[in-house]
Amino acid sequence: MLNFFDILYPQKPYCISCNKRLKPNEYILCNECNGKIDVIKPPVCLKCGRELGFSYQRQTTCSECSKSHLHFVEARAYGHYNGVLKKLIYEFKYKRRREVSKVLSEKMVKTINRLDWPKFDWLVPTPLHVKRQRERGFNQSELLAREMSKVLETSLFNGLVRVKYTEHQTLLDKSSREKNLEGAFDVIKKQDINGKRLLLVDDVYTTGATAEQCAKS
């Protein structure tokens, strides 16, 4: 609980999740809240990265990916979209806490470093439509990609563009998400990425509809 004097004379930043005063070695999140993030654990689907659970150790892909033909090679995420991680992403996207991009990008890079993936030629931020970006003030995926590029030493490709304004995906089911995103993306200067290894960067992976439409573009 913040008191009147904390507001007038702030001494230290506060945890974005629990509002406790941060220690000198903490940033954005306190260590306790950081430890509460629901990290995705193996075994995972080798295609979309969803946690399979130990009762599915003999499976390599989830039921959804087994019956789908996806244009991207693999997808991976750091944690489940709930609790502390959901709060972080909400503050980042909708409260305009741009500094959160540093924390999230570090976790994304940590995930990549655990994988036997080859070095990428380009990092590709998932684009927002110009109208949506104007409303929000920034593209959260681009901020994440920029932070990641510093560590991975990989340049950004900003030639993937959103050409169709779509409604928010949040309340749509998988089929509706796919229809909503049909024809939403295009690529400028495709010759720059032909034959290249690309890492598409986004803040949330739900059904994979966005990643699929971007990959098809």
mmCIF file of C-alpha atoms in Angstrom:
data_model
loop_
_atom_site.group_PDB
_atom_site.id
_atom_site.type_symbol
_atom_site.label_atom_id
_atom_site.label_comp_id
_atom_site.label_asym_id
_atom_site.label_seq_id
_atom_site.Cartn_x
_atom_site.Cartn_y
_atom_site.Cartn_z
ATOM 1 C CA MET A 1 0.000 0.000 0.000
ATOM 2 C CA LEU A 2 1.441 3.383 -1.013
ATOM 3 C CA ASN A 3 1.119 6.195 1.507
ATOM 4 C CA PHE A 4 0.972 9.950 0.980
ATOM 5 C CA PHE A 5 4.698 10.464 1.632
ATOM 6 C CA ASP A 6 5.674 7.701 -0.783
ATOM 7 C CA ILE A 7 3.800 9.559 -3.509
ATOM 8 C CA LEU A 8 5.316 12.946 -2.660
ATOM 9 C CA TYR A 9 8.824 11.682 -2.016
ATOM 10 C CA PRO A 10 9.314 8.375 -3.839
ATOM 11 C CA GLN A 11 12.531 6.720 -2.637
ATOM 12 C CA LYS A 12 12.575 3.589 -4.812
ATOM 13 C CA PRO A 13 10.563 2.107 -7.670
ATOM 14 C CA TYR A 14 7.787 -0.309 -6.858
ATOM 15 C CA CYS A 15 7.079 -3.816 -8.145
ATOM 16 C CA ILE A 16 4.682 -3.603 -11.056
ATOM 17 C CA SER A 17 2.841 -6.671 -9.793
ATOM 18 C CA CYS A 18 2.533 -6.394 -5.990
ATOM 19 C CA ASN A 19 3.501 -2.711 -5.415
ATOM 20 C CA LYS A 20 6.181 -3.588 -2.862
ATOM 21 C CA ARG A 21 9.204 -1.326 -2.847
ATOM 22 C CA LEU A 22 11.954 -2.837 -4.971
ATOM 23 C CA LYS A 23 15.372 -3.691 -3.598
ATOM 24 C CA PRO A 24 18.486 -2.206 -5.257
ATOM 25 C CA ASN A 25 19.081 -5.404 -7.275
ATOM 26 C CA GLU A 26 15.488 -5.633 -8.513
ATOM 27 C CA TYR A 27 13.933 -4.029 -11.592
ATOM 28 C CA ILE A 28 10.241 -3.776 -12.541
ATOM 29 C CA LEU A 29 9.442 -6.990 -10.634
ATOM 30 C CA CYS A 30 10.451 -8.029 -7.134
ATOM 31 C CA ASN A 31 12.185 -11.393 -6.877
ATOM 32 C CA GLU A 32 9.150 -12.927 -5.213
ATOM 33 C CA CYS A 33 6.794 -11.985 -8.068
ATOM 34 C CA ASN A 34 9.368 -12.956 -10.663
ATOM 35 C CA GLY A 35 9.451 -16.408 -9.094
ATOM 36 C CA LYS A 36 5.667 -16.682 -9.432
ATOM 37 C CA ILE A 37 5.708 -16.509 -13.253
ATOM 38 C CA ASP A 38 4.215 -19.701 -14.659
ATOM 39 C CA VAL A 39 7.130 -20.731 -16.893
ATOM 40 C CA ILE A 40 6.429 -23.209 -19.717
ATOM 41 C CA LYS A 41 8.132 -26.517 -18.912
ATOM 42 C CA PRO A 42 9.056 -29.428 -21.181
ATOM 43 C CA PRO A 43 7.843 -31.557 -22.775
ATOM 44 C CA VAL A 44 6.388 -29.090 -25.255
ATOM 45 C CA CYS A 45 4.906 -29.359 -28.726
ATOM 46 C CA LEU A 46 7.825 -29.171 -31.133
ATOM 47 C CA LYS A 47 5.745 -27.017 -33.480
ATOM 48 C CA CYS A 48 3.862 -24.417 -31.415
ATOM 49 C CA GLY A 49 5.690 -24.797 -28.095
ATOM 50 C CA ARG A 50 2.606 -25.475 -25.966
ATOM 51 C CA GLU A 51 3.267 -27.414 -22.788
ATOM 52 C CA LEU A 52 2.209 -31.025 -23.278
ATOM 53 C CA GLY A 53 2.467 -32.229 -19.696
ATOM 54 C CA PHE A 54 4.295 -35.327 -18.513
ATOM 55 C CA SER A 55 1.403 -37.633 -19.424
ATOM 56 C CA TYR A 56 2.212 -36.846 -23.097
ATOM 57 C CA GLN A 57 5.966 -37.473 -23.045
ATOM 58 C CA ARG A 58 5.800 -39.747 -26.103
ATOM 59 C CA GLN A 59 4.107 -37.085 -28.220
ATOM 60 C CA THR A 60 6.128 -34.581 -30.218
ATOM 61 C CA THR A 61 3.251 -32.331 -31.316
ATOM 62 C CA CYS A 62 -0.040 -31.269 -29.765
ATOM 63 C CA SER A 63 -3.369 -32.386 -31.232
ATOM 64 C CA GLU A 64 -3.905 -29.012 -32.943
ATOM 65 C CA CYS A 65 -0.552 -28.996 -34.728
ATOM 66 C CA SER A 66 -0.835 -32.680 -35.665
ATOM 67 C CA LYS A 67 -3.839 -31.909 -37.878
ATOM 68 C CA SER A 68 -2.691 -28.511 -39.179
ATOM 69 C CA HIS A 69 -0.291 -27.417 -41.902
ATOM 70 C CA LEU A 70 1.489 -24.372 -40.514
ATOM 71 C CA HIS A 71 3.760 -22.115 -42.536
ATOM 72 C CA PHE A 72 6.107 -21.200 -39.698
ATOM 73 C CA VAL A 73 8.748 -23.681 -38.544
ATOM 74 C CA GLU A 74 8.514 -23.447 -34.751
ATOM 75 C CA ALA A 75 7.073 -21.181 -32.090
ATOM 76 C CA ARG A 76 8.189 -20.832 -28.487
ATOM 77 C CA ALA A 77 7.071 -18.745 -25.504
ATOM 78 C CA TYR A 78 8.587 -18.089 -22.088
ATOM 79 C CA GLY A 79 5.518 -18.583 -19.908
ATOM 80 C CA HIS A 80 1.788 -19.081 -19.661
ATOM 81 C CA TYR A 81 -0.370 -15.990 -20.131
ATOM 82 C CA ASN A 82 -1.666 -15.704 -16.570
ATOM 83 C CA GLY A 83 -0.840 -14.186 -13.192
ATOM 84 C CA VAL A 84 2.292 -12.048 -13.006
ATOM 85 C CA LEU A 85 3.211 -12.426 -16.682
ATOM 86 C CA LYS A 86 -0.267 -11.370 -17.789
ATOM 87 C CA LYS A 87 -0.016 -8.331 -15.503
ATOM 88 C CA LEU A 88 3.373 -7.423 -17.002
ATOM 89 C CA ILE A 89 2.065 -7.597 -20.562
ATOM 90 C CA TYR A 90 -1.071 -5.639 -19.670
ATOM 91 C CA GLU A 91 0.943 -2.821 -18.089
ATOM 92 C CA PHE A 92 3.278 -2.841 -21.086
ATOM 93 C CA LYS A 93 0.610 -2.719 -23.800
ATOM 94 C CA TYR A 94 -2.268 -0.801 -22.273
ATOM 95 C CA LYS A 95 -0.655 1.320 -19.544
ATOM 96 C CA ARG A 96 2.221 2.303 -21.820
ATOM 97 C CA ARG A 97 4.932 1.084 -19.449
ATOM 98 C CA ARG A 98 7.558 0.845 -22.162
ATOM 99 C CA GLU A 99 10.304 -0.002 -19.674
ATOM 100 C CA VAL A 100 8.689 -3.435 -19.244
ATOM 101 C CA SER A 101 10.025 -4.355 -22.697
ATOM 102 C CA LYS A 102 13.473 -4.860 -21.162
ATOM 103 C CA VAL A 103 12.219 -7.470 -18.686
ATOM 104 C CA LEU A 104 10.061 -9.315 -21.220
ATOM 105 C CA SER A 105 12.754 -9.322 -23.907
ATOM 106 C CA GLU A 106 15.294 -10.772 -21.456
ATOM 107 C CA LYS A 107 12.945 -13.669 -20.765
ATOM 108 C CA MET A 108 12.354 -14.201 -24.473
ATOM 109 C CA VAL A 109 16.094 -14.271 -25.177
ATOM 110 C CA LYS A 110 16.552 -16.720 -22.300
ATOM 111 C CA THR A 111 14.018 -19.009 -23.987
ATOM 112 C CA ILE A 112 15.803 -18.783 -27.338
ATOM 113 C CA ASN A 113 19.190 -19.512 -25.772
ATOM 114 C CA ARG A 114 17.861 -22.806 -24.398
ATOM 115 C CA LEU A 115 16.992 -23.994 -27.901
ATOM 116 C CA ASP A 116 19.162 -25.512 -30.578
ATOM 117 C CA TRP A 117 18.111 -22.879 -33.089
ATOM 118 C CA PRO A 118 20.488 -21.516 -35.743
ATOM 119 C CA LYS A 119 21.442 -17.847 -35.768
ATOM 120 C CA PHE A 120 18.775 -15.673 -37.339
ATOM 121 C CA ASP A 121 19.363 -13.256 -40.212
ATOM 122 C CA TRP A 122 16.535 -10.933 -39.171
ATOM 123 C CA LEU A 123 14.252 -10.231 -36.234
ATOM 124 C CA VAL A 124 10.793 -9.348 -37.528
ATOM 125 C CA PRO A 125 8.404 -7.427 -35.241
ATOM 126 C CA THR A 126 4.741 -8.343 -35.662
ATOM 127 C CA PRO A 127 3.310 -5.117 -37.098
ATOM 128 C CA LEU A 128 0.353 -3.065 -35.919
ATOM 129 C CA HIS A 129 -1.955 -1.265 -38.304
ATOM 130 C CA VAL A 130 -1.055 2.446 -38.449
ATOM 131 C CA LYS A 131 -4.385 3.324 -36.845
ATOM 132 C CA ARG A 132 -3.863 0.919 -33.922
ATOM 133 C CA GLN A 133 -0.283 2.084 -33.458
ATOM 134 C CA ARG A 134 -1.459 5.695 -33.413
ATOM 135 C CA GLU A 135 -3.980 4.811 -30.706
ATOM 136 C CA ARG A 136 -1.434 2.960 -28.572
ATOM 137 C CA GLY A 137 1.490 5.250 -29.285
ATOM 138 C CA PHE A 138 3.967 2.453 -30.049
ATOM 139 C CA ASN A 139 4.263 -1.096 -31.354
ATOM 140 C CA GLN A 140 4.996 -3.368 -28.378
ATOM 141 C CA SER A 141 6.464 -6.097 -30.603
ATOM 142 C CA GLU A 142 8.938 -3.661 -32.130
ATOM 143 C CA LEU A 143 10.120 -2.538 -28.683
ATOM 144 C CA LEU A 144 10.648 -6.173 -27.700
ATOM 145 C CA ALA A 145 12.490 -6.932 -30.939
ATOM 146 C CA ARG A 146 14.754 -3.905 -30.508
ATOM 147 C CA GLU A 147 15.738 -5.007 -27.002
ATOM 148 C CA MET A 148 16.317 -8.563 -28.209
ATOM 149 C CA SER A 149 18.412 -7.388 -31.145
ATOM 150 C CA LYS A 150 20.972 -5.854 -28.774
ATOM 151 C CA VAL A 151 21.638 -9.218 -27.147
ATOM 152 C CA LEU A 152 21.230 -11.458 -30.183
ATOM 153 C CA GLU A 153 23.191 -9.014 -32.363
ATOM 154 C CA THR A 154 20.638 -9.362 -35.129
ATOM 155 C CA SER A 155 19.117 -6.538 -37.176
ATOM 156 C CA LEU A 156 15.412 -5.754 -37.450
ATOM 157 C CA PHE A 157 13.443 -6.198 -40.645
ATOM 158 C CA ASN A 158 10.524 -3.766 -40.694
ATOM 159 C CA GLY A 159 9.223 -4.783 -44.101
ATOM 160 C CA LEU A 160 6.346 -6.842 -42.693
ATOM 161 C CA VAL A 161 3.384 -4.465 -42.610
ATOM 162 C CA ARG A 162 -0.240 -4.646 -41.562
ATOM 163 C CA VAL A 163 -2.422 -3.537 -44.447
ATOM 164 C CA LYS A 164 -5.814 -4.367 -42.979
ATOM 165 C CA TYR A 165 -7.344 -2.908 -39.811
ATOM 166 C CA THR A 166 -8.825 -5.760 -37.783
ATOM 167 C CA GLU A 167 -10.825 -5.986 -34.596
ATOM 168 C CA HIS A 168 -9.116 -7.132 -31.407
ATOM 169 C CA GLN A 169 -8.439 -10.864 -31.298
ATOM 170 C CA THR A 170 -9.008 -11.218 -27.552
ATOM 171 C CA LEU A 171 -12.631 -12.381 -27.571
ATOM 172 C CA LEU A 172 -12.496 -14.396 -30.813
ATOM 173 C CA ASP A 173 -12.205 -18.168 -31.117
ATOM 174 C CA LYS A 174 -9.556 -19.846 -33.284
ATOM 175 C CA SER A 175 -11.659 -19.923 -36.457
ATOM 176 C CA SER A 176 -12.772 -16.308 -36.062
ATOM 177 C CA ARG A 177 -9.195 -15.202 -35.416
ATOM 178 C CA GLU A 178 -8.066 -16.808 -38.654
ATOM 179 C CA LYS A 179 -10.841 -15.151 -40.670
ATOM 180 C CA ASN A 180 -10.210 -11.827 -38.948
ATOM 181 C CA LEU A 181 -6.557 -11.872 -40.021
ATOM 182 C CA GLU A 182 -6.930 -13.085 -43.603
ATOM 183 C CA GLY A 183 -5.080 -10.696 -45.902
ATOM 184 C CA ALA A 184 -4.038 -8.520 -42.962
ATOM 185 C CA PHE A 185 -0.274 -8.601 -43.661
ATOM 186 C CA ASP A 186 2.044 -7.937 -46.570
ATOM 187 C CA VAL A 187 5.804 -7.824 -47.069
ATOM 188 C CA ILE A 188 7.727 -4.935 -48.591
ATOM 189 C CA LYS A 189 11.047 -5.765 -50.272
ATOM 190 C CA LYS A 190 10.599 -9.524 -50.130
ATOM 191 C CA GLN A 191 13.915 -9.936 -51.912
ATOM 192 C CA ASP A 192 15.666 -8.857 -48.703
ATOM 193 C CA ILE A 193 14.397 -11.899 -46.802
ATOM 194 C CA ASN A 194 14.304 -14.580 -49.492
ATOM 195 C CA GLY A 195 16.199 -17.618 -48.214
ATOM 196 C CA LYS A 196 16.843 -15.969 -44.837
ATOM 197 C CA ARG A 197 16.161 -17.254 -41.327
ATOM 198 C CA LEU A 198 13.576 -15.026 -39.658
ATOM 199 C CA LEU A 199 12.473 -14.759 -36.040
ATOM 200 C CA LEU A 200 8.989 -13.273 -35.751
ATOM 201 C CA VAL A 201 8.582 -11.429 -32.440
ATOM 202 C CA ASP A 202 5.241 -10.946 -30.683
ATOM 203 C CA ASP A 203 4.149 -10.392 -27.092
ATOM 204 C CA VAL A 204 1.488 -13.126 -26.887
ATOM 205 C CA TYR A 205 0.963 -16.441 -28.699
ATOM 206 C CA THR A 206 -2.598 -17.746 -28.284
ATOM 207 C CA THR A 207 -3.898 -19.828 -31.183
ATOM 208 C CA GLY A 208 -1.015 -19.100 -33.567
ATOM 209 C CA ALA A 209 -3.319 -17.319 -36.027
ATOM 210 C CA THR A 210 -1.174 -14.172 -36.139
ATOM 211 C CA ALA A 211 2.094 -16.079 -36.551
ATOM 212 C CA GLU A 212 0.534 -18.205 -39.310
ATOM 213 C CA GLN A 213 -0.768 -15.230 -41.301
ATOM 214 C CA CYS A 214 2.559 -13.419 -40.952
ATOM 215 C CA ALA A 215 4.443 -16.505 -42.142
ATOM 216 C CA LYS A 216 2.098 -16.922 -45.131
ATOM 217 C CA SER A 217 2.742 -13.325 -46.191
#
